[in-house]
Coordinates of C-alpha atoms in Angstrom, one line a residue:
Chain A
M10 CA -143.4 55.8 56.5
R11 CA -141.6 55.8 59.8
R12 CA -141.5 59.1 61.7
L13 CA -138.1 60.3 62.6
N14 CA -137.3 60.7 66.3
S15 CA -135.2 63.7 67.4
D16 CA -131.9 61.9 67.3
D17 CA -132.6 60.6 63.8
R18 CA -133.6 64.1 62.7
I19 CA -130.2 65.6 64.0
V20 CA -128.3 62.9 62.1
W21 CA -130.3 63.6 59.0
I22 CA -129.8 67.4 59.2
R23 CA -126.0 66.9 59.6
L24 CA -125.9 64.5 56.7
S25 CA -127.8 67.0 54.5
N26 CA -125.5 69.8 55.5
K27 CA -122.5 67.7 54.6
R28 CA -123.9 66.8 51.2
E29 CA -124.7 70.5 50.5
K30 CA -121.2 71.5 51.4
K31 CA -119.8 68.9 49.1
R32 CA -122.1 70.1 46.3
L33 CA -121.0 73.7 46.7
K34 CA -117.4 72.6 46.8
R35 CA -117.8 70.7 43.5
S36 CA -119.5 73.7 41.8
N37 CA -116.8 76.1 43.0
P38 CA -114.4 77.0 40.1
H39 CA -111.5 77.3 42.5
H40 CA -112.0 73.8 43.9
N41 CA -108.8 71.9 44.6
R42 CA -109.6 69.1 42.2
R43 CA -109.8 71.7 39.4
K44 CA -106.5 73.1 40.5
S45 CA -104.9 69.7 40.3
K46 CA -105.9 69.4 36.6
K47 CA -103.7 72.4 35.8
P48 CA -100.5 71.3 34.2
L49 CA -97.5 71.4 36.4
A50 CA -95.1 74.2 35.7
T51 CA -92.3 72.9 33.4
P52 CA -88.9 73.3 34.9
P53 CA -86.7 75.6 32.8
S54 CA -84.4 74.0 30.3
Y55 CA -80.6 74.2 30.5
V56 CA -79.6 76.1 27.4
L57 CA -76.7 74.5 25.7
K58 CA -75.0 76.4 22.9
A59 CA -74.1 74.1 19.9
P60 CA -70.7 74.8 18.3
E61 CA -70.3 76.8 15.2
I62 CA -68.8 73.9 13.3
F63 CA -69.6 70.3 13.8
E64 CA -66.2 68.8 12.8
L65 CA -63.8 66.5 14.5
I66 CA -60.4 66.5 12.7
G67 CA -59.1 69.9 13.6
G68 CA -58.1 70.2 17.2
K69 CA -60.2 73.2 18.2
N70 CA -63.4 72.0 16.5
H71 CA -62.8 68.5 18.0
K72 CA -62.6 70.0 21.5
K73 CA -65.6 72.3 21.1
L74 CA -67.8 69.6 19.7
L75 CA -66.8 67.0 22.3
E76 CA -67.4 69.5 25.1
F77 CA -70.9 70.1 23.7
I78 CA -71.7 66.4 23.2
G79 CA -70.3 65.6 26.7
K80 CA -72.5 68.3 28.4
F81 CA -75.5 67.2 26.5
R82 CA -75.0 63.5 27.4
D83 CA -74.4 64.4 31.0
K84 CA -77.5 66.6 31.4
V85 CA -80.0 64.5 29.5
L86 CA -78.8 60.9 29.8
I87 CA -77.2 60.9 33.3
Q88 CA -79.0 63.8 35.2
K89 CA -82.3 63.5 33.2
K90 CA -82.5 67.3 33.0
R91 CA -84.3 69.3 30.4
V92 CA -82.0 70.7 27.8
K93 CA -82.6 73.3 25.0
I94 CA -79.9 73.1 22.3
D95 CA -79.2 76.5 20.8
F96 CA -78.1 76.1 17.2
S97 CA -78.3 79.8 16.3
N98 CA -74.6 80.1 15.9
T99 CA -74.0 76.9 14.0
K100 CA -72.7 77.6 10.5
R101 CA -71.3 74.3 9.2
M102 CA -72.2 70.6 9.6
V103 CA -69.3 68.4 8.4
V104 CA -69.9 64.7 7.9
C105 CA -67.7 63.3 10.7
G106 CA -68.9 65.7 13.5
T107 CA -72.5 65.5 12.5
L108 CA -72.4 61.7 12.5
L109 CA -71.0 61.6 16.0
F110 CA -73.7 63.9 17.2
F111 CA -76.4 62.0 15.3
S112 CA -75.2 58.7 16.8
E113 CA -75.2 60.1 20.4
L114 CA -78.7 61.4 19.9
N115 CA -79.9 58.0 18.7
R116 CA -78.2 56.2 21.5
I117 CA -79.7 58.5 24.1
E118 CA -83.2 58.3 22.5
R119 CA -83.0 54.5 22.5
E120 CA -81.9 54.4 26.2
L121 CA -84.5 56.9 27.5
G122 CA -87.3 55.8 25.2
S123 CA -87.6 59.3 23.8
L124 CA -85.9 62.7 23.6
N125 CA -88.9 64.5 25.3
L126 CA -86.4 66.3 27.6
V127 CA -84.8 68.0 24.7
S128 CA -85.9 71.0 22.6
C129 CA -83.9 73.3 20.4
I130 CA -83.5 76.8 19.1
P131 CA -83.2 76.2 15.3
P132 CA -80.2 77.5 13.3
K133 CA -80.2 80.8 11.6
D134 CA -78.1 79.4 8.8
E135 CA -80.4 78.1 6.0
T136 CA -78.1 75.2 5.0
V137 CA -77.6 74.0 8.5
S138 CA -81.4 74.1 9.1
Q139 CA -81.9 72.0 6.0
V140 CA -79.2 69.5 7.1
L141 CA -80.8 69.1 10.5
K142 CA -84.2 68.7 9.0
H143 CA -83.1 66.3 6.4
L144 CA -81.3 64.1 8.9
G145 CA -84.4 64.0 11.1
I146 CA -82.5 65.8 13.9
L147 CA -85.0 68.7 14.3
K148 CA -87.8 66.2 14.6
M149 CA -85.9 64.2 17.2
L150 CA -85.4 67.5 19.1
N151 CA -89.2 68.1 19.0
N152 CA -88.9 71.0 16.6
K153 CA -91.6 71.4 14.0
S154 CA -89.7 73.6 11.6
P155 CA -91.5 73.9 8.3
I156 CA -88.3 74.2 6.4
I157 CA -88.0 71.9 3.4
P158 CA -84.6 70.4 2.5
E159 CA -84.1 71.0 -1.1
R160 CA -80.4 72.0 -1.6
S161 CA -78.6 69.3 -3.6
D162 CA -75.7 69.4 -1.1
V163 CA -78.2 68.6 1.7
I164 CA -80.5 66.0 0.2
N165 CA -77.6 63.9 -1.0
W166 CA -76.7 62.9 2.7
K167 CA -77.8 59.3 3.1
I168 CA -78.2 57.5 6.4
A169 CA -78.0 53.8 7.5
S170 CA -77.9 52.4 11.0
G171 CA -78.3 49.1 12.7
E172 CA -77.4 46.9 15.6
I173 CA -76.0 43.8 13.8
T174 CA -73.9 43.1 10.7
D175 CA -76.6 43.6 8.1
A176 CA -75.1 45.6 5.3
T177 CA -78.1 45.6 3.0
K178 CA -78.9 49.3 3.4
V179 CA -75.3 50.3 3.3
G180 CA -74.8 48.3 0.0
Q181 CA -78.0 49.9 -1.5
I182 CA -76.8 53.4 -0.6
L183 CA -73.3 52.8 -2.1
E184 CA -74.7 51.2 -5.3
A185 CA -77.0 54.2 -5.8
Q186 CA -74.2 56.7 -5.9
S187 CA -74.3 57.7 -9.5
K188 CA -70.7 59.0 -9.8
L189 CA -69.1 56.1 -7.9
P190 CA -67.6 53.4 -10.2
K191 CA -68.6 49.8 -9.4
D192 CA -65.1 48.8 -8.3
K193 CA -64.8 51.7 -5.9
S194 CA -68.2 51.0 -4.6
K195 CA -67.2 47.4 -3.9
K196 CA -64.1 48.5 -2.1
L197 CA -66.1 50.9 0.1
Y198 CA -68.6 48.2 0.8
R199 CA -65.7 46.0 1.9
G200 CA -64.5 48.6 4.3
V201 CA -67.9 49.4 5.8
S202 CA -69.0 45.8 6.1
E203 CA -65.8 44.9 7.9
A204 CA -66.2 47.9 10.3
M205 CA -69.7 46.6 11.0
T206 CA -68.3 43.1 11.7
N207 CA -65.8 44.7 14.2
V208 CA -68.7 46.3 15.9
S209 CA -70.5 43.0 16.3
Q210 CA -67.4 41.2 17.6
H211 CA -65.5 43.7 19.7
A212 CA -66.8 47.3 20.0
Y213 CA -69.2 46.8 22.9
M214 CA -67.1 44.3 24.9
D215 CA -67.2 46.5 28.0
L216 CA -69.1 49.4 29.5
R217 CA -68.6 52.7 27.7
N218 CA -66.6 55.1 29.8
D219 CA -69.3 57.8 30.0
G220 CA -70.9 57.0 33.4
A221 CA -74.2 55.9 31.8
K222 CA -73.6 52.2 32.6
I223 CA -75.7 51.0 29.7
V224 CA -75.4 47.2 29.8
D225 CA -76.8 46.3 26.4
D226 CA -75.1 49.1 24.5
K227 CA -75.0 48.4 20.8
G228 CA -75.3 50.0 17.4
W229 CA -73.6 51.6 14.4
W230 CA -74.4 54.6 12.2
M231 CA -73.3 55.5 8.7
F232 CA -73.5 58.7 6.6
C233 CA -72.7 58.8 2.9
R234 CA -72.5 62.1 1.1
E235 CA -71.7 62.6 -2.6
E236 CA -70.5 66.1 -3.6
D237 CA -69.5 67.4 -7.0
D238 CA -65.9 66.1 -6.7
H239 CA -65.8 63.9 -3.6
I240 CA -67.7 61.2 -1.9
F241 CA -67.6 60.9 1.9
V242 CA -68.5 57.8 3.8
A243 CA -68.4 57.8 7.6
F244 CA -69.1 55.0 10.0
C245 CA -69.4 55.3 13.7
D246 CA -69.9 53.1 16.8
L247 CA -70.1 54.3 20.4
G248 CA -68.3 51.3 21.9
V249 CA -65.1 51.2 24.0
G250 CA -62.8 52.1 21.2
I251 CA -59.8 50.4 19.4
P252 CA -57.2 51.5 22.1
I253 CA -59.3 49.4 24.6
T254 CA -60.3 46.5 22.4
L255 CA -56.9 46.0 20.8
P256 CA -54.9 44.9 23.9
K257 CA -57.8 42.8 25.1
T258 CA -58.2 40.9 21.9
M259 CA -54.5 40.4 21.6
E260 CA -54.4 38.9 25.0
E261 CA -57.4 36.7 24.3
N262 CA -55.7 35.4 21.2
K263 CA -52.4 34.9 23.1
E264 CA -50.7 37.3 20.8
E265 CA -49.3 39.7 23.5
N266 CA -45.7 39.1 22.2
L267 CA -46.6 40.1 18.7
F268 CA -48.4 43.2 20.1
T269 CA -45.4 44.3 22.2
A270 CA -43.0 43.6 19.3
I271 CA -45.0 45.8 16.9
L272 CA -45.4 48.6 19.4
Q273 CA -41.6 48.6 20.1
K274 CA -40.8 48.4 16.4
L275 CA -43.1 51.4 15.6
F276 CA -42.5 53.6 18.6
G277 CA -39.4 52.5 20.3
S278 CA -38.6 50.2 23.2
D279 CA -38.4 52.8 26.0
K280 CA -42.1 53.6 26.1
N281 CA -44.4 52.1 28.7
K282 CA -47.5 54.1 27.7
Y283 CA -48.7 54.6 24.2
S284 CA -51.2 57.2 22.9
D285 CA -54.5 56.2 21.4
G286 CA -53.3 57.3 18.0
E287 CA -50.3 55.1 18.3
L288 CA -52.5 52.1 19.3
I289 CA -54.7 52.6 16.2
R290 CA -51.5 52.7 14.1
A291 CA -50.3 49.5 15.8
A292 CA -53.7 47.8 15.1
I293 CA -53.1 48.3 11.4
E294 CA -49.5 47.1 11.5
I295 CA -50.7 44.0 13.4
K296 CA -53.1 43.2 10.5
R297 CA -50.2 43.7 8.0
S298 CA -48.0 41.2 9.9
R299 CA -47.9 37.8 8.4
T300 CA -47.3 36.3 11.8
Q301 CA -50.8 37.0 13.0
K302 CA -53.2 34.2 12.7
R303 CA -54.8 34.7 9.3
H304 CA -58.2 33.6 10.2
R305 CA -58.6 36.7 12.3
G306 CA -59.5 38.6 9.1
K307 CA -58.0 41.7 7.7
G308 CA -60.3 44.2 9.5
L309 CA -58.6 47.6 9.4
L310 CA -56.7 46.7 6.2
D311 CA -60.0 46.4 4.4
M312 CA -60.6 50.0 5.4
I313 CA -57.4 51.1 3.9
K314 CA -58.1 49.0 0.8
A315 CA -61.1 51.1 0.0
I316 CA -58.9 54.1 -0.9
E317 CA -55.3 52.7 -1.3
T318 CA -55.3 52.9 -5.1
T319 CA -57.0 56.3 -5.4
Q320 CA -54.8 59.3 -5.7
G321 CA -56.3 62.0 -3.4
G322 CA -58.2 59.4 -1.4
R323 CA -58.0 59.6 2.4
L324 CA -58.9 57.4 5.3
T325 CA -59.3 58.8 8.8
I326 CA -59.8 56.6 11.9
L327 CA -60.7 58.4 15.1
S328 CA -60.9 56.3 18.2
N329 CA -61.2 57.6 21.8
K330 CA -58.4 60.2 22.1
G331 CA -56.5 59.1 19.0
G332 CA -56.5 59.8 15.3
Y333 CA -54.9 58.0 12.3
M334 CA -54.8 59.4 8.8
Y335 CA -53.8 57.5 5.7
N336 CA -53.1 59.1 2.3
P337 CA -52.1 57.0 -0.7
N338 CA -49.6 58.9 -2.7
E339 CA -47.9 58.3 -6.0
T340 CA -44.6 57.5 -4.4
K341 CA -45.2 56.4 -0.8
P342 CA -48.4 56.4 1.3
S343 CA -48.3 58.9 4.2
E344 CA -49.6 58.1 7.6
D345 CA -50.3 60.6 10.4
I346 CA -51.1 60.1 14.0
K347 CA -53.0 62.6 16.1
K348 CA -53.3 63.0 19.8
Y349 CA -56.5 64.7 21.1
K350 CA -57.2 66.0 24.5
D351 CA -60.8 64.6 24.6
S352 CA -62.2 61.2 23.8
I353 CA -64.9 60.7 21.2
L354 CA -65.8 57.6 23.4
G355 CA -66.1 55.3 20.3
T356 CA -64.7 54.9 16.9
L357 CA -65.4 56.9 13.7
I358 CA -64.0 55.9 10.3
L359 CA -64.1 58.4 7.4
W360 CA -63.4 57.6 3.8
S361 CA -63.0 60.4 1.4
L362 CA -62.6 59.6 -2.3
P363 CA -62.2 62.1 -5.2
L364 CA -64.7 61.5 -8.0
N365 CA -62.4 62.3 -10.8
W366 CA -60.7 59.1 -11.6
T367 CA -57.8 60.4 -13.6
T368 CA -55.0 59.2 -11.3
E369 CA -54.7 55.8 -9.9
V370 CA -52.0 54.9 -7.4
K371 CA -50.3 51.6 -8.1
S372 CA -51.1 49.1 -5.3
Chain B
M26 CA -78.7 26.2 -11.9
N27 CA -77.1 23.1 -13.4
A28 CA -74.6 23.0 -16.2
T29 CA -74.1 19.5 -17.8
T30 CA -70.9 18.6 -19.7
E31 CA -70.2 15.0 -20.7
N32 CA -72.4 13.6 -17.9
I33 CA -70.7 15.7 -15.2
T34 CA -73.3 17.9 -13.4
T35 CA -71.9 21.0 -11.9
T36 CA -74.2 23.2 -9.8
I37 CA -73.7 27.0 -10.3
I38 CA -74.3 29.2 -7.3
D39 CA -74.6 32.9 -7.8
I40 CA -73.9 34.4 -4.4
G41 CA -75.8 37.6 -5.3
K42 CA -78.9 35.8 -6.4
D43 CA -78.9 32.5 -4.4
F44 CA -77.6 33.9 -1.0
S45 CA -77.5 37.7 -0.7
R46 CA -76.4 40.7 -2.8
Y47 CA -75.2 42.1 0.6
P48 CA -73.0 39.4 2.3
A49 CA -71.3 40.6 5.5
G50 CA -70.0 39.3 8.7
R51 CA -68.1 36.2 9.8
Y52 CA -70.3 34.3 12.3
E53 CA -74.0 33.6 12.5
T54 CA -74.1 35.8 15.5
D55 CA -72.9 38.8 13.4
G56 CA -75.8 39.1 11.0
P57 CA -78.1 37.4 8.6
F58 CA -75.8 36.9 5.5
N59 CA -72.5 35.9 7.2
G60 CA -69.7 33.7 6.0
E61 CA -70.4 30.8 8.4
L62 CA -74.0 30.5 7.1
F63 CA -72.9 30.6 3.4
R64 CA -70.3 27.9 4.1
A65 CA -72.8 25.7 5.9
K66 CA -75.6 26.2 3.3
F67 CA -73.7 26.0 0.0
L68 CA -70.1 24.7 0.5
V69 CA -70.1 22.0 3.1
P70 CA -72.9 19.9 1.4
V71 CA -70.9 19.8 -1.8
L72 CA -67.8 18.6 -0.1
K73 CA -69.7 16.1 2.1
N74 CA -71.4 14.5 -1.0
N75 CA -68.3 14.6 -3.3
K76 CA -70.0 16.9 -5.7
Q77 CA -68.8 19.9 -7.7
I78 CA -69.9 23.5 -7.6
T79 CA -69.1 26.7 -9.4
I80 CA -69.4 29.9 -7.4
E81 CA -70.2 33.1 -9.2
L82 CA -68.8 35.9 -7.1
D83 CA -69.5 39.0 -9.0
G84 CA -73.2 39.6 -8.3
T85 CA -72.8 41.2 -4.9
A86 CA -72.2 44.7 -3.6
G87 CA -68.8 43.4 -2.4
Y88 CA -67.2 41.3 0.3
G89 CA -65.4 42.0 3.6
S90 CA -62.4 39.8 4.4
S91 CA -64.2 38.2 7.4
F92 CA -67.0 36.9 5.2
L93 CA -64.6 35.4 2.7
E94 CA -62.1 34.0 5.2
E95 CA -64.8 32.3 7.3
A96 CA -66.7 30.9 4.2
F97 CA -63.6 29.4 2.5
G98 CA -60.8 29.3 5.1
G99 CA -63.3 27.9 7.5
L100 CA -63.6 24.8 5.3
V101 CA -60.0 23.9 6.2
R102 CA -60.8 24.3 9.9
L103 CA -63.7 21.8 9.4
G104 CA -61.1 19.3 8.1
Y105 CA -61.2 19.6 4.3
S106 CA -57.8 19.9 2.6
S107 CA -57.1 22.7 0.1
T108 CA -56.9 20.0 -2.7
Q109 CA -60.4 18.7 -1.8
I110 CA -61.7 22.3 -1.8
K111 CA -60.1 23.2 -5.1
T112 CA -61.4 20.0 -6.7
A113 CA -65.0 20.5 -5.5
I114 CA -65.3 24.3 -5.8
T115 CA -64.6 26.4 -8.9
L116 CA -64.6 30.2 -8.3
H117 CA -65.6 32.6 -11.0
S118 CA -65.0 36.4 -10.9
E119 CA -63.8 39.1 -13.3
D120 CA -61.6 40.4 -10.5
P121 CA -58.5 38.2 -10.3
S122 CA -57.5 39.7 -6.9
L123 CA -60.7 38.3 -5.3
L124 CA -59.8 34.8 -6.5
E125 CA -56.2 35.2 -5.2
E126 CA -57.5 36.5 -1.9
I127 CA -59.8 33.4 -1.4
E128 CA -57.0 31.1 -2.3
E129 CA -54.7 32.8 0.2
Y130 CA -57.3 32.3 2.9
I131 CA -57.5 28.6 2.2
L132 CA -53.7 28.1 2.1
D133 CA -53.2 30.3 5.2
A134 CA -55.8 28.3 7.1
E135 CA -54.0 25.1 6.1
Q136 CA -50.8 26.4 7.5
G137 CA -52.6 27.1 10.8

């Protein structure tokens, strides 16, 4: 063994001291590396109060729900902030409003990969809790509520969704509705499958006006709910909306003259700006017009066909800031147009059919 | 399925069984059971080969107008006349309005 000279000895002692310091550092419970293993403090969530009623037809409910959805989308999808939805005051979930919220959640989840940024305070209302659990919304919002959906008016909500025109699940749901006669089921299938085709062909022709700039936006969502005396079928897409797609498709098909003529016939010649509701109404009238090229299909007329012979049936089309309601009556069908302050940023179609088939309207 | 009467063989196509119980959409880009595909798979070969076919329409969950128009009206846009189509294709349904609707698509397509 070689003897160390004095220089070697100094180097050796320094090295030993260094090693000892490192050993002590490692065994110290307050060592930095241990500190770094501690989870980072989670930034506080922005608490967002959910509306009392998830509904879209009435003006006040429409406004409150859209404000809530808009804030939620802005915080989570655009700003990537943590959000806690407070459902404690929510007392009613209506098909159309719930479907829009469900569709938005799904779209945001698909875009972000997960909804890890979102949590929730569950509802106090038992039925609302069961609805949110049954639809999978509580799970999406990372809530492990042990509640079991068992109410008959909750478990009869059925869901279908997709990105293309594949109506298999929709057809299966409609055919499984025990109180729905076959001919009515076929008419509803006609309406929904045509709505789906519209989604494939037009709904996502441009960027949605929500600032998210999602290039490959797509998808449709459907709810079906059978009650004692009514069946509700709702279909939603989060595309650019009929008031945007209609003028574009008319222009593409070189049918601007027909478009202008119908708008003038319906709403007068002195207007230079039409409301979204008026544009939805015009879209239906264009489909009724014999002068339109027939191979374009009947589209929106198929949606009316689903309820047009049923007394008490109702079709509602909401698109962007507009609403159109059609009621077949014994004497003359009634049509209403609604103008809302806020946009649903998409299209939602709702069919409501009574399940007592005593009165048929002559077509 | 084939039905033979006096040496004339007619193929019977049941859309619900042979194609899909859930037809929907116009073009192949729309979805899996669209009108364009149905036309190409079942109707065009019959017209090309001067055969005859009976289409059973009732075994499905329903039809959207886009599917029907593309399947039947689309034959006219491929160059077949309404007479050729009616000779080659017999439609069967318990719903007369469905038969009328398809006929209307064929005649409208012929008028342009």
